[in-house]
Amino acid sequence: MNGGVTAQPRARRLTVGATFNLRDVGGYPVTGGGLTRWGMLFRSDAARFAESGQEELANLGLRTVIDLREDAERAALPTGLDELVPRVLASPLDPHALLSDLQPGSDDLLGELYVALVRERGDLIAAIVNELAQDGALPALVHCAAGKDRTGVVIALVLSAIGVPDDVIHADFALTAEYLTESFFANMPGESGAADVTDESLRTARPESISAMLRAVGESHGSAREYLVANGVPSDRIDHLRTALTARTERKHP
């Protein structure tokens, strides 16, 4: 026995409560060996968990929830997670304030927004990753309104920092496009502080948008890991997070 684990197929998207876009980010390859652990880090849109799905939510064993929404969004759609999970943190990133500075008519407005987020919100993003890297913080859920923009940036940086390849991160981000249906956008509270959901160009989840963000981070800092360190995440905390989120896989001998 080598202490490793054999990778098993698991459900990527989870149907818990009234969510559209709740996903487990386990099972992704990590550079240097292993896969991200299933059941340790989740990403999602917002939903009223207190009204349905409590048993399924309890089965996830969440210890931490990080809510990236603004005060008005949380008031418009309270999730009830503070009654169900020991540690629920409000960590708003306020992307709406950055939209007015973007170039109109851009071919990739979301990509520009994500680049602006990492440039202007580095300290806030680092504080979020620091919370995820605390002892006992996992399993954890990161969510915003749609689980797409703010959540997409945070999850992409975490995955990149622990060694998940860029093409895998792009594919994970793009999965959102499969799950955010017209019904989702029709029922999103108007108080959402995220990108204007009436603008079709801001509803998309194209891999090139998250790629633009990771490329900007690489150009400015060399890597997502170095970006997080520069903004206040101790290097040993990233090592801790990588260990907590990575499972070794058993080699198959011929």
CSV table of C-alpha atoms in Angstrom, one decimal:
chain,number,residue,atom,x,y,z
A,1,MET,CA,0.0,0.0,0.0
A,2,ASN,CA,1.3,3.4,-0.9
A,3,GLY,CA,-1.2,5.5,1.0
A,4,GLY,CA,-2.7,6.9,-2.3
A,5,VAL,CA,-6.3,6.8,-3.4
A,6,THR,CA,-7.8,5.5,-6.6
A,7,ALA,CA,-9.7,8.2,-8.5
A,8,GLN,CA,-13.4,7.4,-8.6
A,9,PRO,CA,-16.0,9.1,-10.8
A,10,ARG,CA,-18.1,11.6,-8.9
A,11,ALA,CA,-20.9,14.0,-9.8
A,12,ARG,CA,-19.5,17.4,-10.8
A,13,ARG,CA,-22.8,19.3,-10.5
A,14,LEU,CA,-24.8,18.8,-7.3
A,15,THR,CA,-28.5,19.3,-7.0
A,16,VAL,CA,-28.7,20.7,-3.5
A,17,GLY,CA,-31.5,23.1,-2.6
A,18,ALA,CA,-32.6,25.5,-5.3
A,19,THR,CA,-29.1,25.9,-6.9
A,20,PHE,CA,-28.4,25.9,-10.6
A,21,ASN,CA,-24.6,26.0,-10.5
A,22,LEU,CA,-23.4,24.1,-7.4
A,23,ARG,CA,-20.3,22.2,-8.4
A,24,ASP,CA,-17.5,20.2,-6.7
A,25,VAL,CA,-14.1,21.0,-8.0
A,26,GLY,CA,-12.6,17.6,-7.2
A,27,GLY,CA,-11.0,15.2,-9.6
A,28,TYR,CA,-8.8,17.8,-11.5
A,29,PRO,CA,-5.2,16.9,-12.2
A,30,VAL,CA,-2.5,18.7,-10.2
A,31,THR,CA,0.9,19.4,-11.7
A,32,GLY,CA,3.4,17.2,-9.9
A,33,GLY,CA,0.9,14.4,-9.3
A,34,GLY,CA,-2.5,13.7,-7.8
A,35,LEU,CA,-6.0,15.1,-8.3
A,36,THR,CA,-7.9,17.7,-6.4
A,37,ARG,CA,-9.9,16.1,-3.6
A,38,TRP,CA,-13.6,15.5,-4.1
A,39,GLY,CA,-15.9,17.0,-1.4
A,40,MET,CA,-13.4,19.6,-0.2
A,41,LEU,CA,-14.1,22.8,-2.3
A,42,PHE,CA,-17.4,23.7,-3.9
A,43,ARG,CA,-18.5,26.7,-6.0
A,44,SER,CA,-22.1,27.8,-6.4
A,45,ASP,CA,-24.7,30.4,-7.2
A,46,ALA,CA,-26.9,31.7,-4.3
A,47,ALA,CA,-30.0,29.8,-3.1
A,48,ARG,CA,-32.3,29.6,-0.1
A,49,PHE,CA,-30.8,26.6,1.5
A,50,ALA,CA,-32.9,27.1,4.7
A,51,GLU,CA,-36.1,26.3,2.7
A,52,SER,CA,-34.9,23.1,1.0
A,53,GLY,CA,-32.0,20.8,0.6
A,54,GLN,CA,-30.9,20.9,4.2
A,55,GLU,CA,-30.2,17.2,4.5
A,56,GLU,CA,-28.2,17.1,1.3
A,57,LEU,CA,-26.3,20.2,2.4
A,58,ALA,CA,-25.5,18.6,5.7
A,59,ASN,CA,-24.1,15.6,3.8
A,60,LEU,CA,-21.5,18.0,2.3
A,61,GLY,CA,-20.0,18.6,5.8
A,62,LEU,CA,-19.3,22.3,5.1
A,63,ARG,CA,-17.2,24.1,7.7
A,64,THR,CA,-16.8,27.4,5.8
A,65,VAL,CA,-18.9,29.4,3.4
A,66,ILE,CA,-17.6,32.5,1.7
A,67,ASP,CA,-20.3,34.8,0.3
A,68,LEU,CA,-18.9,37.2,-2.3
A,69,ARG,CA,-22.1,39.2,-2.7
A,70,GLU,CA,-22.8,42.8,-1.7
A,71,ASP,CA,-25.0,43.7,1.3
A,72,ALA,CA,-28.0,44.4,-1.0
A,73,GLU,CA,-27.7,41.1,-2.7
A,74,ARG,CA,-27.6,39.2,0.6
A,75,ALA,CA,-30.6,41.1,1.8
A,76,ALA,CA,-32.5,40.3,-1.4
A,77,LEU,CA,-31.7,36.6,-1.3
A,78,PRO,CA,-30.7,35.4,2.1
A,79,THR,CA,-29.4,31.8,1.8
A,80,GLY,CA,-29.9,30.7,5.4
A,81,LEU,CA,-26.4,29.2,5.4
A,82,ASP,CA,-25.5,31.0,8.6
A,83,GLU,CA,-28.0,28.8,10.3
A,84,LEU,CA,-26.6,25.6,8.8
A,85,VAL,CA,-22.8,26.0,8.5
A,86,PRO,CA,-20.5,26.9,11.4
A,87,ARG,CA,-18.5,29.7,9.6
A,88,VAL,CA,-20.2,32.0,7.1
A,89,LEU,CA,-18.1,35.0,5.9
A,90,ALA,CA,-19.3,37.9,3.9
A,91,SER,CA,-16.4,38.9,1.6
A,92,PRO,CA,-17.8,41.3,-1.1
A,93,LEU,CA,-15.7,42.0,-4.2
A,94,ASP,CA,-17.9,44.7,-5.7
A,95,PRO,CA,-17.3,44.1,-9.5
A,96,HIS,CA,-20.1,46.4,-10.4
A,97,ALA,CA,-18.0,49.5,-9.5
A,98,LEU,CA,-15.4,48.4,-12.0
A,99,LEU,CA,-17.7,48.1,-15.0
A,100,SER,CA,-17.8,51.8,-15.8
A,101,ASP,CA,-14.0,51.9,-16.4
A,102,LEU,CA,-14.1,49.1,-19.0
A,103,GLN,CA,-13.9,49.7,-22.8
A,104,PRO,CA,-17.4,49.7,-24.4
A,105,GLY,CA,-17.8,47.4,-27.3
A,106,SER,CA,-15.1,45.0,-26.2
A,107,ASP,CA,-15.0,41.5,-27.7
A,108,ASP,CA,-14.5,40.1,-24.2
A,109,LEU,CA,-16.0,42.5,-21.6
A,110,LEU,CA,-16.0,39.8,-19.0
A,111,GLY,CA,-12.4,39.1,-19.5
A,112,GLU,CA,-11.6,42.8,-19.0
A,113,LEU,CA,-13.8,42.7,-15.8
A,114,TYR,CA,-11.9,39.8,-14.4
A,115,VAL,CA,-8.5,41.4,-15.2
A,116,ALA,CA,-9.8,44.6,-13.4
A,117,LEU,CA,-10.9,42.5,-10.4
A,118,VAL,CA,-7.4,40.9,-9.9
A,119,ARG,CA,-5.8,44.3,-10.4
A,120,GLU,CA,-8.1,46.3,-8.1
A,121,ARG,CA,-9.2,43.7,-5.5
A,122,GLY,CA,-5.9,41.9,-4.8
A,123,ASP,CA,-6.0,42.4,-1.1
A,124,LEU,CA,-9.6,41.2,-0.8
A,125,ILE,CA,-9.0,38.2,-3.0
A,126,ALA,CA,-6.0,37.3,-0.8
A,127,ALA,CA,-8.0,37.6,2.3
A,128,ILE,CA,-10.6,35.2,0.9
A,129,VAL,CA,-7.8,32.6,0.0
A,130,ASN,CA,-6.3,33.1,3.5
A,131,GLU,CA,-9.7,32.1,5.0
A,132,LEU,CA,-9.8,29.0,2.8
A,133,ALA,CA,-6.2,28.1,3.9
A,134,GLN,CA,-7.0,28.2,7.6
A,135,ASP,CA,-6.7,25.0,9.6
A,136,GLY,CA,-10.1,23.3,9.7
A,137,ALA,CA,-11.7,25.6,7.0
A,138,LEU,CA,-12.5,22.8,4.6
A,139,PRO,CA,-14.8,21.6,3.2
A,140,ALA,CA,-15.7,25.0,2.0
A,141,LEU,CA,-18.2,26.6,-0.4
A,142,VAL,CA,-17.4,29.8,-2.3
A,143,HIS,CA,-20.4,31.5,-3.9
A,144,CYS,CA,-21.8,34.7,-5.3
A,145,ALA,CA,-25.1,35.4,-7.1
A,146,ALA,CA,-24.5,33.2,-10.2
A,147,GLY,CA,-21.3,31.4,-9.2
A,148,LYS,CA,-19.8,32.7,-12.4
A,149,ASP,CA,-17.8,35.9,-12.2
A,150,ARG,CA,-16.6,36.6,-8.7
A,151,THR,CA,-16.7,32.9,-7.8
A,152,GLY,CA,-15.0,32.1,-11.1
A,153,VAL,CA,-12.1,34.4,-10.5
A,154,VAL,CA,-11.5,33.2,-6.9
A,155,ILE,CA,-11.8,29.5,-7.8
A,156,ALA,CA,-9.6,29.9,-10.8
A,157,LEU,CA,-6.9,31.5,-8.7
A,158,VAL,CA,-7.0,28.8,-6.0
A,159,LEU,CA,-6.8,26.0,-8.6
A,160,SER,CA,-4.0,27.7,-10.4
A,161,ALA,CA,-2.1,28.4,-7.2
A,162,ILE,CA,-2.2,24.7,-6.2
A,163,GLY,CA,-1.1,23.5,-9.6
A,164,VAL,CA,-4.1,22.7,-11.7
A,165,PRO,CA,-3.3,23.3,-15.4
A,166,ASP,CA,-4.8,26.4,-17.1
A,167,ASP,CA,-6.7,24.3,-19.7
A,168,VAL,CA,-8.5,22.4,-17.0
A,169,ILE,CA,-9.4,25.7,-15.2
A,170,HIS,CA,-10.7,27.1,-18.5
A,171,ALA,CA,-12.9,24.1,-18.9
A,172,ASP,CA,-14.2,24.2,-15.3
A,173,PHE,CA,-15.1,27.9,-15.8
A,174,ALA,CA,-16.9,27.2,-19.0
A,175,LEU,CA,-19.2,24.5,-17.4
A,176,THR,CA,-21.2,27.4,-15.9
A,177,ALA,CA,-22.6,28.2,-19.3
A,178,GLU,CA,-24.3,24.8,-19.3
A,179,TYR,CA,-26.1,25.4,-16.0
A,180,LEU,CA,-27.2,29.1,-15.9
A,181,THR,CA,-30.4,28.9,-17.9
A,182,GLU,CA,-32.8,31.6,-18.9
A,183,SER,CA,-34.9,30.6,-15.9
A,184,PHE,CA,-31.9,31.3,-13.6
A,185,PHE,CA,-31.4,34.8,-15.0
A,186,ALA,CA,-35.2,35.5,-15.0
A,187,ASN,CA,-35.3,34.8,-11.3
A,188,MET,CA,-32.1,36.6,-10.2
A,189,PRO,CA,-32.9,39.5,-7.8
A,190,GLY,CA,-32.7,42.9,-9.4
A,191,GLU,CA,-30.5,44.0,-6.5
A,192,SER,CA,-27.6,41.9,-7.8
A,193,GLY,CA,-24.4,43.8,-7.6
A,194,ALA,CA,-22.8,41.5,-10.2
A,195,ALA,CA,-22.6,42.3,-13.9
A,196,ASP,CA,-25.9,43.5,-15.4
A,197,VAL,CA,-27.8,40.3,-16.2
A,198,THR,CA,-29.9,42.1,-18.8
A,199,ASP,CA,-26.7,42.5,-20.9
A,200,GLU,CA,-26.3,39.3,-22.9
A,201,SER,CA,-22.6,39.7,-23.3
A,202,LEU,CA,-22.2,39.6,-19.5
A,203,ARG,CA,-24.2,36.3,-19.1
A,204,THR,CA,-21.6,34.2,-20.9
A,205,ALA,CA,-18.9,31.9,-19.5
A,206,ARG,CA,-16.4,31.6,-22.2
A,207,PRO,CA,-13.0,30.0,-21.4
A,208,GLU,CA,-11.2,33.0,-23.0
A,209,SER,CA,-12.5,35.3,-20.3
A,210,ILE,CA,-10.9,33.4,-17.5
A,211,SER,CA,-7.9,32.8,-19.6
A,212,ALA,CA,-7.4,36.6,-20.0
A,213,MET,CA,-7.4,36.9,-16.2
A,214,LEU,CA,-4.9,34.1,-15.6
A,215,ARG,CA,-2.7,35.5,-18.4
A,216,ALA,CA,-2.8,39.0,-16.8
A,217,VAL,CA,-1.8,37.5,-13.4
A,218,GLY,CA,1.1,35.6,-15.1
A,219,GLU,CA,2.3,38.7,-16.8
A,220,SER,CA,2.2,40.9,-13.7
A,221,HIS,CA,3.4,38.3,-11.1
A,222,GLY,CA,4.6,35.2,-12.8
A,223,SER,CA,1.9,32.9,-11.5
A,224,ALA,CA,-1.3,32.8,-9.4
A,225,ARG,CA,0.7,31.6,-6.4
A,226,GLU,CA,3.0,34.6,-6.6
A,227,TYR,CA,0.1,36.9,-7.1
A,228,LEU,CA,-1.5,35.7,-3.9
A,229,VAL,CA,1.7,35.9,-2.0
A,230,ALA,CA,2.3,39.5,-3.2
A,231,ASN,CA,-1.2,40.4,-2.0
A,232,GLY,CA,-0.8,38.9,1.5
A,233,VAL,CA,-1.2,35.1,1.5
A,234,PRO,CA,1.8,33.5,3.2
A,235,SER,CA,3.5,31.0,1.0
A,236,ASP,CA,3.2,28.2,3.7
A,237,ARG,CA,-0.6,28.8,3.7
A,238,ILE,CA,-0.7,28.1,-0.1
A,239,ASP,CA,1.3,24.9,0.6
A,240,HIS,CA,-1.2,24.0,3.3
A,241,LEU,CA,-4.1,24.5,0.9
A,242,ARG,CA,-2.4,22.5,-1.8
A,243,THR,CA,-1.9,19.6,0.6
A,244,ALA,CA,-5.5,19.8,1.9
A,245,LEU,CA,-7.0,20.0,-1.6
A,246,THR,CA,-4.8,17.3,-3.3
A,247,ALA,CA,-5.2,13.6,-3.2
A,248,ARG,CA,-2.4,11.3,-4.4
A,249,THR,CA,-3.5,8.7,-7.0
A,250,GLU,CA,-2.3,5.1,-7.1
A,251,ARG,CA,-0.1,4.2,-10.0
A,252,LYS,CA,-1.4,1.5,-12.2
A,253,HIS,CA,1.4,-1.0,-12.8
A,254,PRO,CA,1.4,-3.0,-16.1
